[in-house]
Amino acid sequence: MTIEATATAELQETSGDDASAKYLTRREAAERCRVPLSTFDTLRRQNRIPFPDAHMGKHMLWRASTIEAFLDGGGTCGW
C-alpha cells in the first residue's frame, strides 16, 4: 500500500462511510477530472483547481464533493 493510499484509508476511517467525505489523492482527483496528472498539477499551480481540503504530510487530498462541485460548476471554465 502506498503512502497516499494509507493516508486516504486513515482519513476515510475517521470520516465514516459517507461517500461525499471520501478523500481523493492527486491521481484520483485528476482521474475524476479526466485529465492527465501532469495537466492537473499544472492547473493546480495556476490556482485553477480548488485548494486541497486536507494534507497528510506532504500529500494533498481533496474531498470527492469538492471535485464534484468544481466539475458541476464548469471546471476551469467556471472557476
JSON list of N, CA, C and O in Angstrom, two decimals, residues 13-65:
[
{"chain": "A", "resi": 13, "resn": "GLU", "atom": "N", "xyz": [-11.45, 6.27, 7.38]},
{"chain": "A", "resi": 13, "resn": "GLU", "atom": "CA", "xyz": [-11.89, 5.60, 8.60]},
{"chain": "A", "resi": 13, "resn": "GLU", "atom": "C", "xyz": [-12.43, 6.59, 9.61]},
{"chain": "A", "resi": 13, "resn": "GLU", "atom": "O", "xyz": [-13.41, 6.32, 10.30]},
{"chain": "A", "resi": 14, "resn": "THR", "atom": "N", "xyz": [-11.82, 7.76, 9.70]},
{"chain": "A", "resi": 14, "resn": "THR", "atom": "CA", "xyz": [-12.27, 8.76, 10.67]},
{"chain": "A", "resi": 14, "resn": "THR", "atom": "C", "xyz": [-13.50, 9.50, 10.20]},
{"chain": "A", "resi": 14, "resn": "THR", "atom": "O", "xyz": [-14.23, 10.06, 10.99]},
{"chain": "A", "resi": 15, "resn": "SER", "atom": "N", "xyz": [-13.76, 9.51, 8.89]},
{"chain": "A", "resi": 15, "resn": "SER", "atom": "CA", "xyz": [-14.90, 10.26, 8.37]},
{"chain": "A", "resi": 15, "resn": "SER", "atom": "C", "xyz": [-16.14, 9.39, 8.18]},
{"chain": "A", "resi": 15, "resn": "SER", "atom": "O", "xyz": [-17.18, 9.90, 7.83]},
{"chain": "A", "resi": 16, "resn": "GLY", "atom": "N", "xyz": [-16.05, 8.10, 8.38]},
{"chain": "A", "resi": 16, "resn": "GLY", "atom": "CA", "xyz": [-17.20, 7.23, 8.24]},
{"chain": "A", "resi": 16, "resn": "GLY", "atom": "C", "xyz": [-17.37, 6.75, 6.81]},
{"chain": "A", "resi": 16, "resn": "GLY", "atom": "O", "xyz": [-16.47, 6.83, 6.00]},
{"chain": "A", "resi": 17, "resn": "ASP", "atom": "N", "xyz": [-18.58, 6.30, 6.49]},
{"chain": "A", "resi": 17, "resn": "ASP", "atom": "CA", "xyz": [-18.85, 5.73, 5.18]},
{"chain": "A", "resi": 17, "resn": "ASP", "atom": "C", "xyz": [-19.46, 6.72, 4.21]},
{"chain": "A", "resi": 17, "resn": "ASP", "atom": "O", "xyz": [-19.83, 6.36, 3.11]},
{"chain": "A", "resi": 18, "resn": "ASP", "atom": "N", "xyz": [-19.60, 7.97, 4.58]},
{"chain": "A", "resi": 18, "resn": "ASP", "atom": "CA", "xyz": [-20.21, 8.97, 3.72]},
{"chain": "A", "resi": 18, "resn": "ASP", "atom": "C", "xyz": [-19.35, 9.16, 2.47]},
{"chain": "A", "resi": 18, "resn": "ASP", "atom": "O", "xyz": [-18.19, 9.56, 2.55]},
{"chain": "A", "resi": 19, "resn": "ALA", "atom": "N", "xyz": [-19.92, 8.89, 1.30]},
{"chain": "A", "resi": 19, "resn": "ALA", "atom": "CA", "xyz": [-19.17, 8.98, 0.05]},
{"chain": "A", "resi": 19, "resn": "ALA", "atom": "C", "xyz": [-18.70, 10.40, -0.24]},
{"chain": "A", "resi": 19, "resn": "ALA", "atom": "O", "xyz": [-17.66, 10.61, -0.85]},
{"chain": "A", "resi": 20, "resn": "SER", "atom": "N", "xyz": [-19.46, 11.40, 0.18]},
{"chain": "A", "resi": 20, "resn": "SER", "atom": "CA", "xyz": [-19.07, 12.79, -0.08]},
{"chain": "A", "resi": 20, "resn": "SER", "atom": "C", "xyz": [-17.87, 13.21, 0.76]},
{"chain": "A", "resi": 20, "resn": "SER", "atom": "O", "xyz": [-17.20, 14.18, 0.45]},
{"chain": "A", "resi": 21, "resn": "ALA", "atom": "N", "xyz": [-17.60, 12.47, 1.84]},
{"chain": "A", "resi": 21, "resn": "ALA", "atom": "CA", "xyz": [-16.46, 12.79, 2.70]},
{"chain": "A", "resi": 21, "resn": "ALA", "atom": "C", "xyz": [-15.21, 12.03, 2.29]},
{"chain": "A", "resi": 21, "resn": "ALA", "atom": "O", "xyz": [-14.18, 12.19, 2.90]},
{"chain": "A", "resi": 22, "resn": "LYS", "atom": "N", "xyz": [-15.30, 11.22, 1.22]},
{"chain": "A", "resi": 22, "resn": "LYS", "atom": "CA", "xyz": [-14.14, 10.47, 0.76]},
{"chain": "A", "resi": 22, "resn": "LYS", "atom": "C", "xyz": [-13.08, 11.42, 0.27]},
{"chain": "A", "resi": 22, "resn": "LYS", "atom": "O", "xyz": [-13.35, 12.39, -0.43]},
{"chain": "A", "resi": 23, "resn": "TYR", "atom": "N", "xyz": [-11.84, 11.16, 0.64]},
{"chain": "A", "resi": 23, "resn": "TYR", "atom": "CA", "xyz": [-10.73, 11.99, 0.21]},
{"chain": "A", "resi": 23, "resn": "TYR", "atom": "C", "xyz": [-10.07, 11.36, -1.01]},
{"chain": "A", "resi": 23, "resn": "TYR", "atom": "O", "xyz": [-9.91, 10.15, -1.10]},
{"chain": "A", "resi": 24, "resn": "LEU", "atom": "N", "xyz": [-9.70, 12.20, -1.96]},
{"chain": "A", "resi": 24, "resn": "LEU", "atom": "CA", "xyz": [-9.04, 11.77, -3.19]},
{"chain": "A", "resi": 24, "resn": "LEU", "atom": "C", "xyz": [-7.60, 12.24, -3.20]},
{"chain": "A", "resi": 24, "resn": "LEU", "atom": "O", "xyz": [-7.31, 13.37, -2.81]},
{"chain": "A", "resi": 25, "resn": "THR", "atom": "N", "xyz": [-6.72, 11.40, -3.68]},
{"chain": "A", "resi": 25, "resn": "THR", "atom": "CA", "xyz": [-5.32, 11.79, -3.88]},
{"chain": "A", "resi": 25, "resn": "THR", "atom": "C", "xyz": [-5.24, 12.63, -5.16]},
{"chain": "A", "resi": 25, "resn": "THR", "atom": "O", "xyz": [-6.23, 12.78, -5.89]},
{"chain": "A", "resi": 26, "resn": "ARG", "atom": "N", "xyz": [-4.07, 13.18, -5.43]},
{"chain": "A", "resi": 26, "resn": "ARG", "atom": "CA", "xyz": [-3.87, 13.95, -6.67]},
{"chain": "A", "resi": 26, "resn": "ARG", "atom": "C", "xyz": [-4.24, 13.10, -7.88]},
{"chain": "A", "resi": 26, "resn": "ARG", "atom": "O", "xyz": [-4.94, 13.56, -8.78]},
{"chain": "A", "resi": 27, "resn": "ARG", "atom": "N", "xyz": [-3.76, 11.87, -7.89]},
{"chain": "A", "resi": 27, "resn": "ARG", "atom": "CA", "xyz": [-4.01, 10.99, -9.04]},
{"chain": "A", "resi": 27, "resn": "ARG", "atom": "C", "xyz": [-5.51, 10.71, -9.19]},
{"chain": "A", "resi": 27, "resn": "ARG", "atom": "O", "xyz": [-6.05, 10.78, -10.30]},
{"chain": "A", "resi": 28, "resn": "GLU", "atom": "N", "xyz": [-6.20, 10.44, -8.09]},
{"chain": "A", "resi": 28, "resn": "GLU", "atom": "CA", "xyz": [-7.63, 10.16, -8.15]},
{"chain": "A", "resi": 28, "resn": "GLU", "atom": "C", "xyz": [-8.42, 11.40, -8.57]},
{"chain": "A", "resi": 28, "resn": "GLU", "atom": "O", "xyz": [-9.38, 11.30, -9.34]},
{"chain": "A", "resi": 29, "resn": "ALA", "atom": "N", "xyz": [-8.01, 12.56, -8.07]},
{"chain": "A", "resi": 29, "resn": "ALA", "atom": "CA", "xyz": [-8.69, 13.81, -8.44]},
{"chain": "A", "resi": 29, "resn": "ALA", "atom": "C", "xyz": [-8.49, 14.09, -9.93]},
{"chain": "A", "resi": 29, "resn": "ALA", "atom": "O", "xyz": [-9.42, 14.52, -10.61]},
{"chain": "A", "resi": 30, "resn": "ALA", "atom": "N", "xyz": [-7.29, 13.85, -10.43]},
{"chain": "A", "resi": 30, "resn": "ALA", "atom": "CA", "xyz": [-7.02, 14.05, -11.86]},
{"chain": "A", "resi": 30, "resn": "ALA", "atom": "C", "xyz": [-7.88, 13.11, -12.70]},
{"chain": "A", "resi": 30, "resn": "ALA", "atom": "O", "xyz": [-8.44, 13.51, -13.73]},
{"chain": "A", "resi": 31, "resn": "GLU", "atom": "N", "xyz": [-7.99, 11.86, -12.26]},
{"chain": "A", "resi": 31, "resn": "GLU", "atom": "CA", "xyz": [-8.82, 10.89, -12.97]},
{"chain": "A", "resi": 31, "resn": "GLU", "atom": "C", "xyz": [-10.28, 11.34, -12.97]},
{"chain": "A", "resi": 31, "resn": "GLU", "atom": "O", "xyz": [-10.98, 11.23, -13.97]},
{"chain": "A", "resi": 32, "resn": "ARG", "atom": "N", "xyz": [-10.75, 11.85, -11.83]},
{"chain": "A", "resi": 32, "resn": "ARG", "atom": "CA", "xyz": [-12.12, 12.32, -11.72]},
{"chain": "A", "resi": 32, "resn": "ARG", "atom": "C", "xyz": [-12.36, 13.50, -12.66]},
{"chain": "A", "resi": 32, "resn": "ARG", "atom": "O", "xyz": [-13.44, 13.65, -13.22]},
{"chain": "A", "resi": 33, "resn": "CYS", "atom": "N", "xyz": [-11.33, 14.33, -12.85]},
{"chain": "A", "resi": 33, "resn": "CYS", "atom": "CA", "xyz": [-11.42, 15.49, -13.75]},
{"chain": "A", "resi": 33, "resn": "CYS", "atom": "C", "xyz": [-11.14, 15.11, -15.20]},
{"chain": "A", "resi": 33, "resn": "CYS", "atom": "O", "xyz": [-11.26, 15.94, -16.10]},
{"chain": "A", "resi": 34, "resn": "ARG", "atom": "N", "xyz": [-10.75, 13.85, -15.42]},
{"chain": "A", "resi": 34, "resn": "ARG", "atom": "CA", "xyz": [-10.45, 13.32, -16.75]},
{"chain": "A", "resi": 34, "resn": "ARG", "atom": "C", "xyz": [-9.33, 14.07, -17.45]},
{"chain": "A", "resi": 34, "resn": "ARG", "atom": "O", "xyz": [-9.42, 14.39, -18.64]},
{"chain": "A", "resi": 35, "resn": "VAL", "atom": "N", "xyz": [-8.29, 14.35, -16.69]},
{"chain": "A", "resi": 35, "resn": "VAL", "atom": "CA", "xyz": [-7.09, 14.97, -17.26]},
{"chain": "A", "resi": 35, "resn": "VAL", "atom": "C", "xyz": [-5.88, 14.19, -16.78]},
{"chain": "A", "resi": 35, "resn": "VAL", "atom": "O", "xyz": [-5.92, 13.56, -15.72]},
{"chain": "A", "resi": 36, "resn": "PRO", "atom": "N", "xyz": [-4.79, 14.24, -17.54]},
{"chain": "A", "resi": 36, "resn": "PRO", "atom": "CA", "xyz": [-3.55, 13.60, -17.07]},
{"chain": "A", "resi": 36, "resn": "PRO", "atom": "C", "xyz": [-3.07, 14.25, -15.78]},
{"chain": "A", "resi": 36, "resn": "PRO", "atom": "O", "xyz": [-3.35, 15.43, -15.51]},
{"chain": "A", "resi": 37, "resn": "LEU", "atom": "N", "xyz": [-2.31, 13.51, -15.00]},
{"chain": "A", "resi": 37, "resn": "LEU", "atom": "CA", "xyz": [-1.79, 14.03, -13.74]},
{"chain": "A", "resi": 37, "resn": "LEU", "atom": "C", "xyz": [-0.95, 15.28, -13.96]},
{"chain": "A", "resi": 37, "resn": "LEU", "atom": "O", "xyz": [-1.03, 16.23, -13.18]},
{"chain": "A", "resi": 38, "resn": "SER", "atom": "N", "xyz": [-0.17, 15.31, -15.02]},
{"chain": "A", "resi": 38, "resn": "SER", "atom": "CA", "xyz": [0.67, 16.48, -15.30]},
{"chain": "A", "resi": 38, "resn": "SER", "atom": "C", "xyz": [-0.18, 17.72, -15.57]},
{"chain": "A", "resi": 38, "resn": "SER", "atom": "O", "xyz": [0.15, 18.82, -15.13]},
{"chain": "A", "resi": 39, "resn": "THR", "atom": "N", "xyz": [-1.29, 17.55, -16.27]},
{"chain": "A", "resi": 39, "resn": "THR", "atom": "CA", "xyz": [-2.20, 18.68, -16.52]},
{"chain": "A", "resi": 39, "resn": "THR", "atom": "C", "xyz": [-2.85, 19.13, -15.23]},
{"chain": "A", "resi": 39, "resn": "THR", "atom": "O", "xyz": [-2.97, 20.34, -14.97]},
{"chain": "A", "resi": 40, "resn": "PHE", "atom": "N", "xyz": [-3.27, 18.19, -14.40]},
{"chain": "A", "resi": 40, "resn": "PHE", "atom": "CA", "xyz": [-3.86, 18.53, -13.11]},
{"chain": "A", "resi": 40, "resn": "PHE", "atom": "C", "xyz": [-2.88, 19.34, -12.27]},
{"chain": "A", "resi": 40, "resn": "PHE", "atom": "O", "xyz": [-3.25, 20.35, -11.68]},
{"chain": "A", "resi": 41, "resn": "ASP", "atom": "N", "xyz": [-1.62, 18.90, -12.24]},
{"chain": "A", "resi": 41, "resn": "ASP", "atom": "CA", "xyz": [-0.60, 19.62, -11.47]},
{"chain": "A", "resi": 41, "resn": "ASP", "atom": "C", "xyz": [-0.37, 21.03, -12.02]},
{"chain": "A", "resi": 41, "resn": "ASP", "atom": "O", "xyz": [-0.20, 21.98, -11.26]},
{"chain": "A", "resi": 42, "resn": "THR", "atom": "N", "xyz": [-0.37, 21.16, -13.34]},
{"chain": "A", "resi": 42, "resn": "THR", "atom": "CA", "xyz": [-0.21, 22.49, -13.95]},
{"chain": "A", "resi": 42, "resn": "THR", "atom": "C", "xyz": [-1.37, 23.38, -13.57]},
{"chain": "A", "resi": 42, "resn": "THR", "atom": "O", "xyz": [-1.18, 24.55, -13.19]},
{"chain": "A", "resi": 43, "resn": "LEU", "atom": "N", "xyz": [-2.59, 22.88, -13.67]},
{"chain": "A", "resi": 43, "resn": "LEU", "atom": "CA", "xyz": [-3.78, 23.66, -13.31]},
{"chain": "A", "resi": 43, "resn": "LEU", "atom": "C", "xyz": [-3.76, 24.04, -11.83]},
{"chain": "A", "resi": 43, "resn": "LEU", "atom": "O", "xyz": [-4.14, 25.14, -11.45]},
{"chain": "A", "resi": 44, "resn": "ARG", "atom": "N", "xyz": [-3.28, 23.13, -11.00]},
{"chain": "A", "resi": 44, "resn": "ARG", "atom": "CA", "xyz": [-3.19, 23.40, -9.56]},
{"chain": "A", "resi": 44, "resn": "ARG", "atom": "C", "xyz": [-2.20, 24.52, -9.29]},
{"chain": "A", "resi": 44, "resn": "ARG", "atom": "O", "xyz": [-2.47, 25.42, -8.51]},
{"chain": "A", "resi": 45, "resn": "ARG", "atom": "N", "xyz": [-1.04, 24.48, -9.96]},
{"chain": "A", "resi": 45, "resn": "ARG", "atom": "CA", "xyz": [-0.05, 25.54, -9.78]},
{"chain": "A", "resi": 45, "resn": "ARG", "atom": "C", "xyz": [-0.56, 26.89, -10.28]},
{"chain": "A", "resi": 45, "resn": "ARG", "atom": "O", "xyz": [-0.14, 27.94, -9.79]},
{"chain": "A", "resi": 46, "resn": "GLN", "atom": "N", "xyz": [-1.47, 26.88, -11.24]},
{"chain": "A", "resi": 46, "resn": "GLN", "atom": "CA", "xyz": [-2.06, 28.11, -11.77]},
{"chain": "A", "resi": 46, "resn": "GLN", "atom": "C", "xyz": [-3.28, 28.54, -10.95]},
{"chain": "A", "resi": 46, "resn": "GLN", "atom": "O", "xyz": [-3.98, 29.47, -11.35]},
{"chain": "A", "resi": 47, "resn": "ASN", "atom": "N", "xyz": [-3.56, 27.85, -9.86]},
{"chain": "A", "resi": 47, "resn": "ASN", "atom": "CA", "xyz": [-4.72, 28.12, -9.00]},
{"chain": "A", "resi": 47, "resn": "ASN", "atom": "C", "xyz": [-6.04, 28.01, -9.75]},
{"chain": "A", "resi": 47, "resn": "ASN", "atom": "O", "xyz": [-6.98, 28.75, -9.48]},
{"chain": "A", "resi": 48, "resn": "ARG", "atom": "N", "xyz": [-6.11, 27.06, -10.69]},
{"chain": "A", "resi": 48, "resn": "ARG", "atom": "CA", "xyz": [-7.34, 26.83, -11.45]},
{"chain": "A", "resi": 48, "resn": "ARG", "atom": "C", "xyz": [-8.07, 25.59, -10.97]},
{"chain": "A", "resi": 48, "resn": "ARG", "atom": "O", "xyz": [-9.09, 25.22, -11.54]},
{"chain": "A", "resi": 49, "resn": "ILE", "atom": "N", "xyz": [-7.54, 24.97, -9.93]},
{"chain": "A", "resi": 49, "resn": "ILE", "atom": "CA", "xyz": [-8.16, 23.81, -9.28]},
{"chain": "A", "resi": 49, "resn": "ILE", "atom": "C", "xyz": [-8.39, 24.23, -7.82]},
{"chain": "A", "resi": 49, "resn": "ILE", "atom": "O", "xyz": [-7.57, 24.95, -7.26]},
{"chain": "A", "resi": 50, "resn": "PRO", "atom": "N", "xyz": [-9.48, 23.77, -7.20]},
{"chain": "A", "resi": 50, "resn": "PRO", "atom": "CA", "xyz": [-9.69, 24.13, -5.79]},
{"chain": "A", "resi": 50, "resn": "PRO", "atom": "C", "xyz": [-8.51, 23.72, -4.91]},
{"chain": "A", "resi": 50, "resn": "PRO", "atom": "O", "xyz": [-7.83, 22.74, -5.18]},
{"chain": "A", "resi": 51, "resn": "PHE", "atom": "N", "xyz": [-8.27, 24.50, -3.86]},
{"chain": "A", "resi": 51, "resn": "PHE", "atom": "CA", "xyz": [-7.22, 24.17, -2.91]},
{"chain": "A", "resi": 51, "resn": "PHE", "atom": "C", "xyz": [-7.55, 22.85, -2.23]},
{"chain": "A", "resi": 51, "resn": "PHE", "atom": "O", "xyz": [-8.72, 22.51, -2.06]},
{"chain": "A", "resi": 52, "resn": "PRO", "atom": "N", "xyz": [-6.54, 22.08, -1.83]},
{"chain": "A", "resi": 52, "resn": "PRO", "atom": "CA", "xyz": [-6.80, 20.81, -1.15]},
{"chain": "A", "resi": 52, "resn": "PRO", "atom": "C", "xyz": [-7.58, 21.02, 0.14]},
{"chain": "A", "resi": 52, "resn": "PRO", "atom": "O", "xyz": [-7.44, 22.04, 0.81]},
{"chain": "A", "resi": 53, "resn": "ASP", "atom": "N", "xyz": [-8.40, 20.05, 0.48]},
{"chain": "A", "resi": 53, "resn": "ASP", "atom": "CA", "xyz": [-9.18, 20.10, 1.71]},
{"chain": "A", "resi": 53, "resn": "ASP", "atom": "C", "xyz": [-8.38, 19.62, 2.91]},
{"chain": "A", "resi": 53, "resn": "ASP", "atom": "O", "xyz": [-8.72, 19.93, 4.04]},
{"chain": "A", "resi": 54, "resn": "ALA", "atom": "N", "xyz": [-7.35, 18.84, 2.65]},
{"chain": "A", "resi": 54, "resn": "ALA", "atom": "CA", "xyz": [-6.54, 18.29, 3.74]},
{"chain": "A", "resi": 54, "resn": "ALA", "atom": "C", "xyz": [-5.14, 17.96, 3.22]},
{"chain": "A", "resi": 54, "resn": "ALA", "atom": "O", "xyz": [-4.91, 17.87, 2.02]},
{"chain": "A", "resi": 55, "resn": "HIS", "atom": "N", "xyz": [-4.24, 17.85, 4.15]},
{"chain": "A", "resi": 55, "resn": "HIS", "atom": "CA", "xyz": [-2.88, 17.41, 3.86]},
{"chain": "A", "resi": 55, "resn": "HIS", "atom": "C", "xyz": [-2.54, 16.26, 4.80]},
{"chain": "A", "resi": 55, "resn": "HIS", "atom": "O", "xyz": [-2.89, 16.29, 5.97]},
{"chain": "A", "resi": 56, "resn": "MET", "atom": "N", "xyz": [-1.89, 15.26, 4.26]},
{"chain": "A", "resi": 56, "resn": "MET", "atom": "CA", "xyz": [-1.38, 14.17, 5.06]},
{"chain": "A", "resi": 56, "resn": "MET", "atom": "C", "xyz": [0.12, 14.15, 4.80]},
{"chain": "A", "resi": 56, "resn": "MET", "atom": "O", "xyz": [0.56, 13.65, 3.76]},
{"chain": "A", "resi": 57, "resn": "GLY", "atom": "N", "xyz": [0.85, 14.81, 5.69]},
{"chain": "A", "resi": 57, "resn": "GLY", "atom": "CA", "xyz": [2.27, 15.01, 5.43]},
{"chain": "A", "resi": 57, "resn": "GLY", "atom": "C", "xyz": [2.41, 15.96, 4.27]},
{"chain": "A", "resi": 57, "resn": "GLY", "atom": "O", "xyz": [1.83, 17.04, 4.27]},
{"chain": "A", "resi": 58, "resn": "LYS", "atom": "N", "xyz": [3.12, 15.56, 3.23]},
{"chain": "A", "resi": 58, "resn": "LYS", "atom": "CA", "xyz": [3.28, 16.41, 2.06]},
{"chain": "A", "resi": 58, "resn": "LYS", "atom": "C", "xyz": [2.23, 16.14, 0.99]},
{"chain": "A", "resi": 58, "resn": "LYS", "atom": "O", "xyz": [2.20, 16.81, -0.03]},
{"chain": "A", "resi": 59, "resn": "HIS", "atom": "N", "xyz": [1.36, 15.18, 1.23]},
{"chain": "A", "resi": 59, "resn": "HIS", "atom": "CA", "xyz": [0.36, 14.78, 0.25]},
{"chain": "A", "resi": 59, "resn": "HIS", "atom": "C", "xyz": [-0.90, 15.63, 0.37]},
{"chain": "A", "resi": 59, "resn": "HIS", "atom": "O", "xyz": [-1.43, 15.83, 1.46]},
{"chain": "A", "resi": 60, "resn": "MET", "atom": "N", "xyz": [-1.38, 16.10, -0.78]},
{"chain": "A", "resi": 60, "resn": "MET", "atom": "CA", "xyz": [-2.59, 16.91, -0.82]},
{"chain": "A", "resi": 60, "resn": "MET", "atom": "C", "xyz": [-3.78, 15.99, -1.07]},
{"chain": "A", "resi": 60, "resn": "MET", "atom": "O", "xyz": [-3.70, 15.06, -1.88]},
{"chain": "A", "resi": 61, "resn": "LEU", "atom": "N", "xyz": [-4.88, 16.28, -0.39]},
{"chain": "A", "resi": 61, "resn": "LEU", "atom": "CA", "xyz": [-6.10, 15.48, -0.52]},
{"chain": "A", "resi": 61, "resn": "LEU", "atom": "C", "xyz": [-7.30, 16.40, -0.74]},
{"chain": "A", "resi": 61, "resn": "LEU", "atom": "O", "xyz": [-7.40, 17.45, -0.11]},
{"chain": "A", "resi": 62, "resn": "TRP", "atom": "N", "xyz": [-8.18, 15.98, -1.62]},
{"chain": "A", "resi": 62, "resn": "TRP", "atom": "CA", "xyz": [-9.41, 16.72, -1.89]},
{"chain": "A", "resi": 62, "resn": "TRP", "atom": "C", "xyz": [-10.59, 15.84, -1.55]},
{"chain": "A", "resi": 62, "resn": "TRP", "atom": "O", "xyz": [-10.57, 14.63, -1.79]},
{"chain": "A", "resi": 63, "resn": "ARG", "atom": "N", "xyz": [-11.65, 16.44, -1.00]},
{"chain": "A", "resi": 63, "resn": "ARG", "atom": "CA", "xyz": [-12.89, 15.70, -0.81]},
{"chain": "A", "resi": 63, "resn": "ARG", "atom": "C", "xyz": [-13.50, 15.44, -2.18]},
{"chain": "A", "resi": 63, "resn": "ARG", "atom": "O", "xyz": [-13.43, 16.29, -3.07]},
{"chain": "A", "resi": 64, "resn": "ALA", "atom": "N", "xyz": [-14.13, 14.29, -2.33]},
{"chain": "A", "resi": 64, "resn": "ALA", "atom": "CA", "xyz": [-14.81, 13.97, -3.58]},
{"chain": "A", "resi": 64, "resn": "ALA", "atom": "C", "xyz": [-15.87, 15.03, -3.88]},
{"chain": "A", "resi": 64, "resn": "ALA", "atom": "O", "xyz": [-16.05, 15.44, -5.03]},
{"chain": "A", "resi": 65, "resn": "SER", "atom": "N", "xyz": [-16.53, 15.52, -2.84]},
{"chain": "A", "resi": 65, "resn": "SER", "atom": "CA", "xyz": [-17.57, 16.54, -3.03]},
{"chain": "A", "resi": 65, "resn": "SER", "atom": "C", "xyz": [-16.99, 17.85, -3.55]},
{"chain": "A", "resi": 65, "resn": "SER", "atom": "O", "xyz": [-17.64, 18.56, -4.32]}
]
